[in-house]
PDB file of C-alpha atoms in Angstrom:
ATOM      1  CA  MET A   1      96.574  45.633  41.404  1.00 37.00           C
ATOM      2  CA  LYS A   2      99.827  47.538  41.763  1.00 40.00           C
ATOM      3  CA  MET A   3     100.940  47.920  45.352  1.00 41.00           C
ATOM      4  CA  ALA A   4     103.790  49.926  46.890  1.00 49.00           C
ATOM      5  CA  ILE A   5     106.650  47.720  48.014  1.00 51.00           C
ATOM      6  CA  ASN A   6     106.574  49.011  51.566  1.00 52.00           C
ATOM      7  CA  ASP A   7     102.822  48.500  51.951  1.00 50.00           C
ATOM      8  CA  THR A   8     102.475  45.694  54.454  1.00 46.00           C
ATOM      9  CA  ASP A   9      98.708  45.519  54.755  1.00 43.00           C
ATOM     10  CA  GLY A  10      97.399  47.106  51.562  1.00 37.00           C
ATOM     11  CA  ARG A  11      97.500  50.611  53.003  1.00 40.00           C
ATOM     12  CA  ALA A  12     100.280  53.117  52.392  1.00 46.00           C
ATOM     13  CA  ARG A  13     102.365  53.719  55.490  1.00 64.00           C
ATOM     14  CA  LYS A  14     102.063  57.164  57.034  1.00 87.00           C
ATOM     15  CA  GLU A  15     104.966  56.955  59.437  1.00 91.00           C
ATOM     16  CA  TRP A  16     106.665  60.129  58.227  1.00 94.00           C
ATOM     17  CA  MET A  17     103.469  62.123  58.576  1.00 93.00           C
ATOM     18  CA  GLU A  18     102.892  60.793  62.070  1.00 93.00           C
ATOM     19  CA  PHE A  19     106.518  61.503  62.968  1.00 94.00           C
ATOM     20  CA  VAL A  20     106.286  65.119  61.766  1.00 95.00           C
ATOM     21  CA  GLU A  21     103.048  65.586  63.677  1.00 95.00           C
ATOM     22  CA  SER A  22     104.914  64.606  66.852  1.00 94.00           C
ATOM     23  CA  LYS A  23     108.052  66.613  65.934  1.00 96.00           C
ATOM     24  CA  PRO A  24     106.812  69.440  63.683  1.00 95.00           C
ATOM     25  CA  ASN A  25     110.050  71.431  63.812  1.00 95.00           C
ATOM     26  CA  PHE A  26     112.283  68.559  62.715  1.00 97.00           C
ATOM     27  CA  PRO A  27     112.182  69.031  58.901  1.00 96.00           C
ATOM     28  CA  SER A  28     112.912  72.781  58.971  1.00 96.00           C
ATOM     29  CA  LEU A  29     115.526  72.287  61.704  1.00 96.00           C
ATOM     30  CA  MET A  30     117.450  69.703  59.701  1.00 97.00           C
ATOM     31  CA  HIS A  31     117.144  71.848  56.576  1.00 97.00           C
ATOM     32  CA  ARG A  32     118.734  74.801  58.366  1.00 97.00           C
ATOM     33  CA  TRP A  33     121.652  72.797  59.740  1.00 97.00           C
ATOM     34  CA  ILE A  34     122.341  71.110  56.412  1.00 97.00           C
ATOM     35  CA  LEU A  35     122.385  74.521  54.704  1.00 96.00           C
ATOM     36  CA  LEU A  36     124.622  75.949  57.415  1.00 96.00           C
ATOM     37  CA  LEU A  37     127.111  73.087  57.112  1.00 96.00           C
ATOM     38  CA  ARG A  38     127.075  73.420  53.332  1.00 95.00           C
ATOM     39  CA  ASN A  39     127.904  77.123  53.654  1.00 94.00           C
ATOM     40  CA  LEU A  40     130.680  76.339  56.120  1.00 93.00           C
ATOM     41  CA  ALA A  41     132.118  73.826  53.661  1.00 90.00           C
ATOM     42  CA  ILE A  42     132.018  76.398  50.862  1.00 89.00           C
ATOM     43  CA  HIS A  43     133.284  79.461  52.708  1.00 91.00           C
ATOM     44  CA  THR A  44     135.768  78.164  55.290  1.00 91.00           C
ATOM     45  CA  PRO A  45     139.282  79.151  54.142  1.00 88.00           C
ATOM     46  CA  GLY A  46     141.491  76.130  53.528  1.00 81.00           C
ATOM     47  CA  SER A  47     145.223  75.484  53.410  1.00 85.00           C
ATOM     48  CA  ASP A  48     147.210  73.043  51.293  1.00 83.00           C
ATOM     49  CA  GLN A  49     149.190  72.135  54.402  1.00 88.00           C
ATOM     50  CA  ASP A  50     146.079  71.348  56.448  1.00 94.00           C
ATOM     51  CA  LEU A  51     145.326  67.727  55.514  1.00 94.00           C
ATOM     52  CA  VAL A  52     142.839  67.267  58.348  1.00 95.00           C
ATOM     53  CA  GLY A  53     141.006  70.447  57.379  1.00 95.00           C
ATOM     54  CA  HIS A  54     140.831  69.270  53.770  1.00 93.00           C
ATOM     55  CA  LEU A  55     139.328  65.944  54.862  1.00 95.00           C
ATOM     56  CA  ILE A  56     136.857  67.691  57.146  1.00 96.00           C
ATOM     57  CA  MET A  57     135.584  69.925  54.347  1.00 95.00           C
ATOM     58  CA  THR A  58     135.291  67.186  51.714  1.00 94.00           C
ATOM     59  CA  SER A  59     133.785  64.690  54.168  1.00 96.00           C
ATOM     60  CA  ILE A  60     131.188  67.201  55.339  1.00 96.00           C
ATOM     61  CA  VAL A  61     130.076  67.729  51.738  1.00 95.00           C
ATOM     62  CA  MET A  62     129.680  63.986  51.116  1.00 96.00           C
ATOM     63  CA  SER A  63     128.003  63.487  54.501  1.00 97.00           C
ATOM     64  CA  LEU A  64     125.419  66.134  53.662  1.00 97.00           C
ATOM     65  CA  PHE A  65     124.529  64.248  50.491  1.00 96.00           C
ATOM     66  CA  ASP A  66     123.918  61.176  52.669  1.00 97.00           C
ATOM     67  CA  ALA A  67     121.864  63.103  55.238  1.00 98.00           C
ATOM     68  CA  ASP A  68     119.766  64.791  52.570  1.00 97.00           C
ATOM     69  CA  ASP A  69     119.088  61.454  50.848  1.00 97.00           C
ATOM     70  CA  ILE A  70     118.114  59.841  54.165  1.00 97.00           C
ATOM     71  CA  LEU A  71     115.606  62.627  54.828  1.00 97.00           C
ATOM     72  CA  THR A  72     114.237  62.449  51.276  1.00 96.00           C
ATOM     73  CA  LEU A  73     113.734  58.683  51.461  1.00 96.00           C
ATOM     74  CA  SER A  74     112.138  58.983  54.892  1.00 95.00           C
ATOM     75  CA  HIS A  75     109.760  61.655  53.605  1.00 95.00           C
ATOM     76  CA  HIS A  76     108.696  59.232  50.853  1.00 94.00           C
ATOM     77  CA  GLU A  77     108.240  56.383  53.376  1.00 92.00           C
ATOM     78  CA  SER A  78     111.266  54.478  52.005  1.00 92.00           C
ATOM     79  CA  HIS A  79     112.589  53.606  55.440  1.00 91.00           C
ATOM     80  CA  VAL A  80     114.634  50.548  54.498  1.00 90.00           C
ATOM     81  CA  GLY A  81     116.506  52.588  51.914  1.00 92.00           C
ATOM     82  CA  ALA A  82     117.102  55.382  54.423  1.00 95.00           C
ATOM     83  CA  HIS A  83     118.417  52.859  56.935  1.00 95.00           C
ATOM     84  CA  LYS A  84     120.884  51.472  54.394  1.00 95.00           C
ATOM     85  CA  LEU A  85     122.235  54.948  53.652  1.00 96.00           C
ATOM     86  CA  LEU A  86     122.652  55.568  57.372  1.00 97.00           C
ATOM     87  CA  ARG A  87     125.620  53.207  57.404  1.00 97.00           C
ATOM     88  CA  SER A  88     127.398  55.393  54.840  1.00 97.00           C
ATOM     89  CA  LEU A  89     126.805  58.545  56.884  1.00 98.00           C
ATOM     90  CA  TYR A  90     127.791  56.804  60.105  1.00 98.00           C
ATOM     91  CA  GLU A  91     131.063  55.449  58.726  1.00 97.00           C
ATOM     92  CA  ARG A  92     131.984  58.827  57.259  1.00 97.00           C
ATOM     93  CA  VAL A  93     131.441  60.661  60.544  1.00 98.00           C
ATOM     94  CA  VAL A  94     133.176  57.991  62.650  1.00 98.00           C
ATOM     95  CA  THR A  95     136.197  58.038  60.334  1.00 97.00           C
ATOM     96  CA  LEU A  96     136.281  61.830  60.152  1.00 97.00           C
ATOM     97  CA  LYS A  97     135.998  62.186  63.916  1.00 97.00           C
ATOM     98  CA  TYR A  98     138.806  59.676  64.453  1.00 97.00           C
ATOM     99  CA  ILE A  99     141.121  61.471  62.024  1.00 97.00           C
ATOM    100  CA  SER A 100     140.269  64.890  63.481  1.00 96.00           C
ATOM    101  CA  GLU A 101     141.213  63.563  66.923  1.00 96.00           C
ATOM    102  CA  ASN A 102     144.286  61.732  65.582  1.00 95.00           C
ATOM    103  CA  PRO A 103     145.661  64.059  62.875  1.00 95.00           C
ATOM    104  CA  ALA A 104     148.753  61.914  62.281  1.00 93.00           C
ATOM    105  CA  GLN A 105     146.400  59.359  60.674  1.00 93.00           C
ATOM    106  CA  ALA A 106     145.302  61.770  57.925  1.00 93.00           C
ATOM    107  CA  GLN A 107     148.239  60.946  55.644  1.00 91.00           C
ATOM    108  CA  SER A 108     147.658  57.202  56.017  1.00 89.00           C
ATOM    109  CA  PHE A 109     144.008  57.657  55.048  1.00 91.00           C
ATOM    110  CA  ILE A 110     145.002  59.641  51.963  1.00 87.00           C
ATOM    111  CA  ASP A 111     147.851  57.303  50.961  1.00 85.00           C
ATOM    112  CA  PHE A 112     145.490  54.321  51.059  1.00 86.00           C
ATOM    113  CA  ASP A 113     143.546  55.909  48.203  1.00 84.00           C
ATOM    114  CA  SER A 114     146.088  54.527  45.716  1.00 86.00           C
ATOM    115  CA  ILE A 115     144.794  51.012  46.444  1.00 86.00           C
ATOM    116  CA  ASP A 116     141.180  52.037  45.908  1.00 86.00           C
ATOM    117  CA  THR A 117     142.014  53.994  42.763  1.00 87.00           C
ATOM    118  CA  GLU A 118     143.960  51.100  41.249  1.00 87.00           C
ATOM    119  CA  LYS A 119     140.984  48.781  41.756  1.00 88.00           C
ATOM    120  CA  VAL A 120     138.707  51.194  39.916  1.00 90.00           C
ATOM    121  CA  ILE A 121     141.167  51.795  37.070  1.00 89.00           C
ATOM    122  CA  THR A 122     141.723  48.052  36.642  1.00 89.00           C
ATOM    123  CA  GLU A 123     137.979  47.427  36.318  1.00 92.00           C
ATOM    124  CA  ILE A 124     137.544  50.334  33.893  1.00 91.00           C
ATOM    125  CA  LYS A 125     140.193  48.847  31.632  1.00 89.00           C
ATOM    126  CA  ALA A 126     138.637  45.368  31.851  1.00 91.00           C
ATOM    127  CA  LYS A 127     135.219  46.724  30.870  1.00 91.00           C
ATOM    128  CA  THR A 128     136.040  49.442  28.361  1.00 92.00           C
ATOM    129  CA  GLY A 129     139.658  48.944  27.299  1.00 89.00           C
ATOM    130  CA  MET A 130     140.398  52.501  28.358  1.00 90.00           C
ATOM    131  CA  GLU A 131     143.694  52.953  30.145  1.00 87.00           C
ATOM    132  CA  MET A 132     145.671  55.685  31.870  1.00 89.00           C
ATOM    133  CA  ARG A 133     148.836  57.051  30.294  1.00 90.00           C
ATOM    134  CA  GLU A 134     151.667  54.582  30.731  1.00 88.00           C
ATOM    135  CA  ASP A 135     153.710  56.764  33.088  1.00 90.00           C
ATOM    136  CA  SER A 136     150.653  57.621  35.203  1.00 90.00           C
ATOM    137  CA  ARG A 137     149.609  53.974  35.378  1.00 88.00           C
ATOM    138  CA  ARG A 138     153.105  52.940  36.412  1.00 90.00           C
ATOM    139  CA  HIS A 139     153.167  55.602  39.119  1.00 89.00           C
ATOM    140  CA  LEU A 140     149.768  54.452  40.448  1.00 88.00           C
ATOM    141  CA  ALA A 141     150.818  50.791  40.434  1.00 87.00           C
ATOM    142  CA  THR A 142     153.963  51.640  42.393  1.00 89.00           C
ATOM    143  CA  ALA A 143     152.051  53.707  44.949  1.00 86.00           C
ATOM    144  CA  ALA A 144     149.431  50.970  45.371  1.00 84.00           C
ATOM    145  CA  ALA A 145     152.087  48.270  45.810  1.00 85.00           C
ATOM    146  CA  GLU A 146     153.867  50.349  48.455  1.00 84.00           C
ATOM    147  CA  ALA A 147     150.575  50.997  50.261  1.00 81.00           C
ATOM    148  CA  LYS A 148     149.649  47.297  50.240  1.00 81.00           C
ATOM    149  CA  LYS A 149     153.018  46.466  51.741  1.00 80.00           C
ATOM    150  CA  LYS A 150     152.785  49.232  54.321  1.00 78.00           C
ATOM    151  CA  TYR A 151     149.222  48.564  55.423  1.00 74.00           C
ATOM    152  CA  LYS A 152     149.196  44.774  55.281  1.00 74.00           C
ATOM    153  CA  GLN A 153     148.101  43.587  58.711  1.00 63.00           C
ATOM    154  CA  SER A 154     149.306  40.574  60.633  1.00 62.00           C
ATOM    155  CA  PRO A 155     146.826  37.767  61.363  1.00 59.00           C
ATOM    156  CA  CYS A 156     145.170  37.764  64.763  1.00 55.00           C
ATOM    157  CA  PRO A 157     147.572  35.988  67.177  1.00 53.00           C
ATOM    158  CA  ILE A 158     144.649  34.272  68.912  1.00 52.00           C
ATOM    159  CA  CYS A 159     142.269  33.157  66.167  1.00 50.00           C
ATOM    160  CA  LYS A 160     144.839  33.371  63.330  1.00 51.00           C
ATOM    161  CA  GLU A 161     142.210  35.086  61.168  1.00 58.00           C
ATOM    162  CA  LYS A 162     143.698  37.129  58.354  1.00 58.00           C
ATOM    163  CA  LYS A 163     142.774  40.795  58.579  1.00 58.00           C
ATOM    164  CA  PRO A 164     141.970  42.842  55.443  1.00 64.00           C
ATOM    165  CA  ILE A 165     144.365  45.528  54.267  1.00 72.00           C
ATOM    166  CA  SER A 166     143.352  48.841  55.813  1.00 81.00           C
ATOM    167  CA  TRP A 167     144.833  52.247  56.544  1.00 81.00           C
ATOM    168  CA  THR A 168     144.130  51.642  60.249  1.00 86.00           C
ATOM    169  CA  THR A 169     144.567  48.704  62.582  1.00 84.00           C
ATOM    170  CA  LEU A 170     141.220  49.473  64.232  1.00 90.00           C
ATOM    171  CA  ASN A 171     138.056  47.692  63.170  1.00 90.00           C
ATOM    172  CA  SER A 172     134.814  49.625  62.752  1.00 93.00           C
ATOM    173  CA  ARG A 173     133.580  48.894  66.271  1.00 95.00           C
ATOM    174  CA  GLU A 174     136.860  49.871  67.898  1.00 95.00           C
ATOM    175  CA  MET A 175     137.008  53.146  65.990  1.00 95.00           C
ATOM    176  CA  ALA A 176     133.400  53.998  66.872  1.00 97.00           C
ATOM    177  CA  ASP A 177     134.079  53.353  70.552  1.00 96.00           C
ATOM    178  CA  ARG A 178     137.253  55.456  70.440  1.00 96.00           C
ATOM    179  CA  VAL A 179     135.348  58.521  69.234  1.00 96.00           C
ATOM    180  CA  GLY A 180     132.300  58.126  71.459  1.00 95.00           C
ATOM    181  CA  LEU A 181     129.890  56.919  68.777  1.00 97.00           C
ATOM    182  CA  GLY A 182     129.695  53.270  69.790  1.00 96.00           C
ATOM    183  CA  HIS A 183     126.135  53.689  71.083  1.00 95.00           C
ATOM    184  CA  MET A 184     124.965  54.008  67.453  1.00 96.00           C
ATOM    185  CA  TYR A 185     126.855  50.957  66.201  1.00 97.00           C
ATOM    186  CA  LEU A 186     124.046  48.387  66.441  1.00 95.00           C
ATOM    187  CA  HIS A 187     121.497  50.297  64.374  1.00 95.00           C
ATOM    188  CA  ALA A 188     123.767  52.369  62.133  1.00 96.00           C
ATOM    189  CA  PHE A 189     126.270  49.657  61.251  1.00 96.00           C
ATOM    190  CA  VAL A 190     125.362  46.102  62.265  1.00 94.00           C
ATOM    191  CA  ILE A 191     121.677  46.043  61.299  1.00 92.00           C
ATOM    192  CA  ALA A 192     122.193  48.433  58.368  1.00 93.00           C
ATOM    193  CA  SER A 193     124.906  46.093  57.043  1.00 93.00           C
ATOM    194  CA  LYS A 194     122.514  43.137  57.190  1.00 90.00           C
ATOM    195  CA  GLN A 195     120.072  45.175  55.102  1.00 88.00           C
ATOM    196  CA  ILE A 196     122.717  46.103  52.536  1.00 90.00           C
ATOM    197  CA  HIS A 197     124.135  42.613  52.022  1.00 88.00           C
ATOM    198  CA  PRO A 198     122.173  39.573  50.724  1.00 87.00           C
ATOM    199  CA  THR A 199     121.735  37.970  54.139  1.00 84.00           C
ATOM    200  CA  TYR A 200     118.887  35.737  55.191  1.00 83.00           C
ATOM    201  CA  TRP A 201     118.523  37.937  58.259  1.00 77.00           C
ATOM    202  CA  SER A 202     117.423  40.818  56.006  1.00 78.00           C
ATOM    203  CA  VAL A 203     114.527  38.853  54.476  1.00 78.00           C
ATOM    204  CA  LYS A 204     113.234  37.020  57.543  1.00 75.00           C
ATOM    205  CA  ASP A 205     110.911  39.823  58.559  1.00 60.00           C
ATOM    206  CA  ILE A 206     110.062  42.391  55.895  1.00 58.00           C
ATOM    207  CA  THR A 207     106.831  43.433  57.605  1.00 54.00           C
ATOM    208  CA  GLY A 208     108.289  44.323  60.974  1.00 58.00           C
ATOM    209  CA  THR A 209     108.561  47.660  62.725  1.00 63.00           C
ATOM    210  CA  SER A 210     110.099  50.427  60.653  1.00 76.00           C
ATOM    211  CA  ALA A 211     113.550  51.697  61.537  1.00 88.00           C
ATOM    212  CA  MET A 212     112.582  55.277  60.711  1.00 93.00           C
ATOM    213  CA  PHE A 213     112.642  56.729  64.241  1.00 94.00           C
ATOM    214  CA  ASN A 214     116.114  55.392  65.079  1.00 95.00           C
ATOM    215  CA  THR A 215     117.426  56.297  61.634  1.00 97.00           C
ATOM    216  CA  LEU A 216     116.326  59.939  61.919  1.00 97.00           C
ATOM    217  CA  ASN A 217     117.511  60.220  65.509  1.00 97.00           C
ATOM    218  CA  ILE A 218     121.002  59.005  64.606  1.00 98.00           C
ATOM    219  CA  THR A 219     121.104  61.102  61.432  1.00 98.00           C
ATOM    220  CA  HIS A 220     120.370  64.216  63.489  1.00 98.00           C
ATOM    221  CA  GLU A 221     123.024  63.318  66.054  1.00 97.00           C
ATOM    222  CA  LEU A 222     125.633  62.722  63.348  1.00 98.00           C
ATOM    223  CA  VAL A 223     124.852  66.120  61.790  1.00 98.00           C
ATOM    224  CA  VAL A 224     125.496  67.705  65.196  1.00 97.00           C
ATOM    225  CA  HIS A 225     128.844  65.914  65.356  1.00 97.00           C
ATOM    226  CA  LEU A 226     129.784  67.377  61.974  1.00 97.00           C
ATOM    227  CA  VAL A 227     129.210  70.822  63.469  1.00 97.00           C
ATOM    228  CA  LEU A 228     131.369  69.962  66.492  1.00 96.00           C
ATOM    229  CA  ILE A 229     134.166  68.543  64.320  1.00 96.00           C
ATOM    230  CA  HIS A 230     134.223  71.624  62.091  1.00 95.00           C
ATOM    231  CA  ARG A 231     134.226  74.182  64.889  1.00 94.00           C
ATOM    232  CA  ARG A 232     136.834  72.361  66.967  1.00 93.00           C
ATOM    233  CA  HIS A 233     139.230  72.297  64.041  1.00 94.00           C
ATOM    234  CA  PHE A 234     138.674  75.625  62.344  1.00 93.00           C
ATOM    235  CA  ALA A 235     137.656  77.743  65.327  1.00 89.00           C
ATOM    236  CA  LYS A 236     140.225  75.979  67.523  1.00 85.00           C
ATOM    237  CA  ALA A 237     137.398  75.613  70.008  1.00 69.00           C
ATOM    238  CA  PHE A 238     138.290  73.412  72.964  1.00 68.00           C
ATOM    239  CA  GLY A 239     135.196  74.579  74.817  1.00 76.00           C
ATOM    240  CA  VAL A 240     131.701  75.164  73.481  1.00 84.00           C
ATOM    241  CA  THR A 241     131.109  77.808  70.819  1.00 88.00           C
ATOM    242  CA  PRO A 242     127.637  79.383  70.374  1.00 91.00           C
ATOM    243  CA  MET A 243     127.138  77.339  67.188  1.00 93.00           C
ATOM    244  CA  MET A 244     128.042  74.092  68.946  1.00 93.00           C
ATOM    245  CA  ASN A 245     125.735  74.942  71.831  1.00 93.00           C
ATOM    246  CA  LYS A 246     122.878  75.745  69.462  1.00 95.00           C
ATOM    247  CA  ALA A 247     123.330  72.474  67.535  1.00 96.00           C
ATOM    248  CA  ILE A 248     123.209  70.394  70.727  1.00 95.00           C
ATOM    249  CA  ASN A 249     120.257  72.306  72.168  1.00 94.00           C
ATOM    250  CA  ASP A 250     118.309  71.889  68.934  1.00 96.00           C
ATOM    251  CA  PHE A 251     118.914  68.155  69.130  1.00 96.00           C
ATOM    252  CA  LEU A 252     117.723  67.981  72.743  1.00 94.00           C
ATOM    253  CA  ALA A 253     114.696  70.157  71.971  1.00 94.00           C
ATOM    254  CA  THR A 254     113.709  67.615  69.332  1.00 95.00           C
ATOM    255  CA  TRP A 255     114.554  64.337  71.069  1.00 94.00           C
ATOM    256  CA  THR A 256     114.636  65.351  74.782  1.00 90.00           C
ATOM    257  CA  ILE A 257     117.408  62.899  75.666  1.00 87.00           C
ATOM    258  CA  SER A 258     120.588  61.591  74.085  1.00 91.00           C
ATOM    259  CA  GLU A 259     122.371  58.253  74.332  1.00 91.00           C
ATOM    260  CA  GLY A 260     125.653  60.031  73.677  1.00 90.00           C
ATOM    261  CA  THR A 261     127.338  62.819  75.627  1.00 91.00           C
ATOM    262  CA  PHE A 262     128.538  64.851  72.637  1.00 92.00           C
ATOM    263  CA  ASP A 263     132.113  64.396  73.834  1.00 89.00           C
ATOM    264  CA  GLY A 264     131.261  64.976  77.467  1.00 86.00           C
ATOM    265  CA  LEU A 265     129.240  68.144  76.932  1.00 86.00           C
ATOM    266  CA  LEU A 266     126.108  66.549  78.405  1.00 86.00           C
ATOM    267  CA  ALA A 267     125.640  65.376  81.962  1.00 76.00           C
ATOM    268  CA  LYS A 268     124.452  61.902  82.942  1.00 61.00           C
ATOM    269  CA  ALA A 269     120.752  61.872  83.715  1.00 55.00           C
ATOM    270  CA  HIS A 270     119.824  60.933  87.251  1.00 45.00           C
ATOM    271  CA  ALA A 271     118.142  57.525  87.523  1.00 40.00           C
ATOM    272  CA  SER A 272     117.327  57.527  83.825  1.00 52.00           C
ATOM    273  CA  SER A 273     118.005  54.740  81.381  1.00 51.00           C
ATOM    274  CA  LYS A 274     116.962  53.482  77.990  1.00 52.00           C
ATOM    275  CA  GLY A 275     117.069  49.728  77.608  1.00 55.00           C
ATOM    276  CA  GLY A 276     119.512  49.539  80.503  1.00 55.00           C
ATOM    277  CA  ALA A 277     121.854  52.140  78.979  1.00 63.00           C
ATOM    278  CA  ALA A 278     122.450  55.580  80.449  1.00 69.00           C
ATOM    279  CA  VAL A 279     120.867  58.555  78.725  1.00 75.00           C
ATOM    280  CA  TYR A 280     121.899  62.195  78.939  1.00 75.00           C
ATOM    281  CA  TYR A 281     120.384  65.640  79.126  1.00 71.00           C
ATOM    282  CA  GLY A 282     121.670  69.190  78.685  1.00 60.00           C
TER     283      GLY A 282
END
């Protein structure tokens, strides 16, 4: 008898249906914000001199693909797959938020692309024999070599461990903490990474509790942060715009509390905690 992979007891899971029964406005709410962000990405005027703005627009587009796929997989009860994709969305938003708050890093992020591009081109040639024009290939090789030299990092002075080449000296945890998204790191990065990679940890318990609730909660919060990032940059909003306020209030109306402050826009809840960590309210 054919059985769905995520059936753990012979019965199809109904977690999404139960979730929507408890939060009936969630699907339409997320749909509206994804459409709004898509329209912002399409219609916001850009400038060739605005590197940060360019990265915000392109990153929002790619992040919306991730968010939409997470919601689609969740709707079809594919919660492990949705959890894996959460890492992609999380890393995009963390990186984008860091660059938006440290605009001098935008050029380093873009320059590092020569290393990634050279890797892809090298593998294309190895597989297909296809090659770039000689002058273009030479230019790419030179740019990649310069980037490798520029971004090569010194080994840790304490443990002597060699660090990978990167456009930033921060590791993923440090960057997440810098931008106020460290509270998501365990679920959105650490555990998601164990699911993505062929670790024994990922196969020890395939019948355990679904990650759906945490995945959707974090996805919603990251979508709100995309709104905040966009409005702060393009509306030059150092306070709270009506759109930012609406995005945060919609989140709180759905989830009641937040583990993050949305960059200090929420107040610390009195005598409230979640697993020993502070939670916040509007």
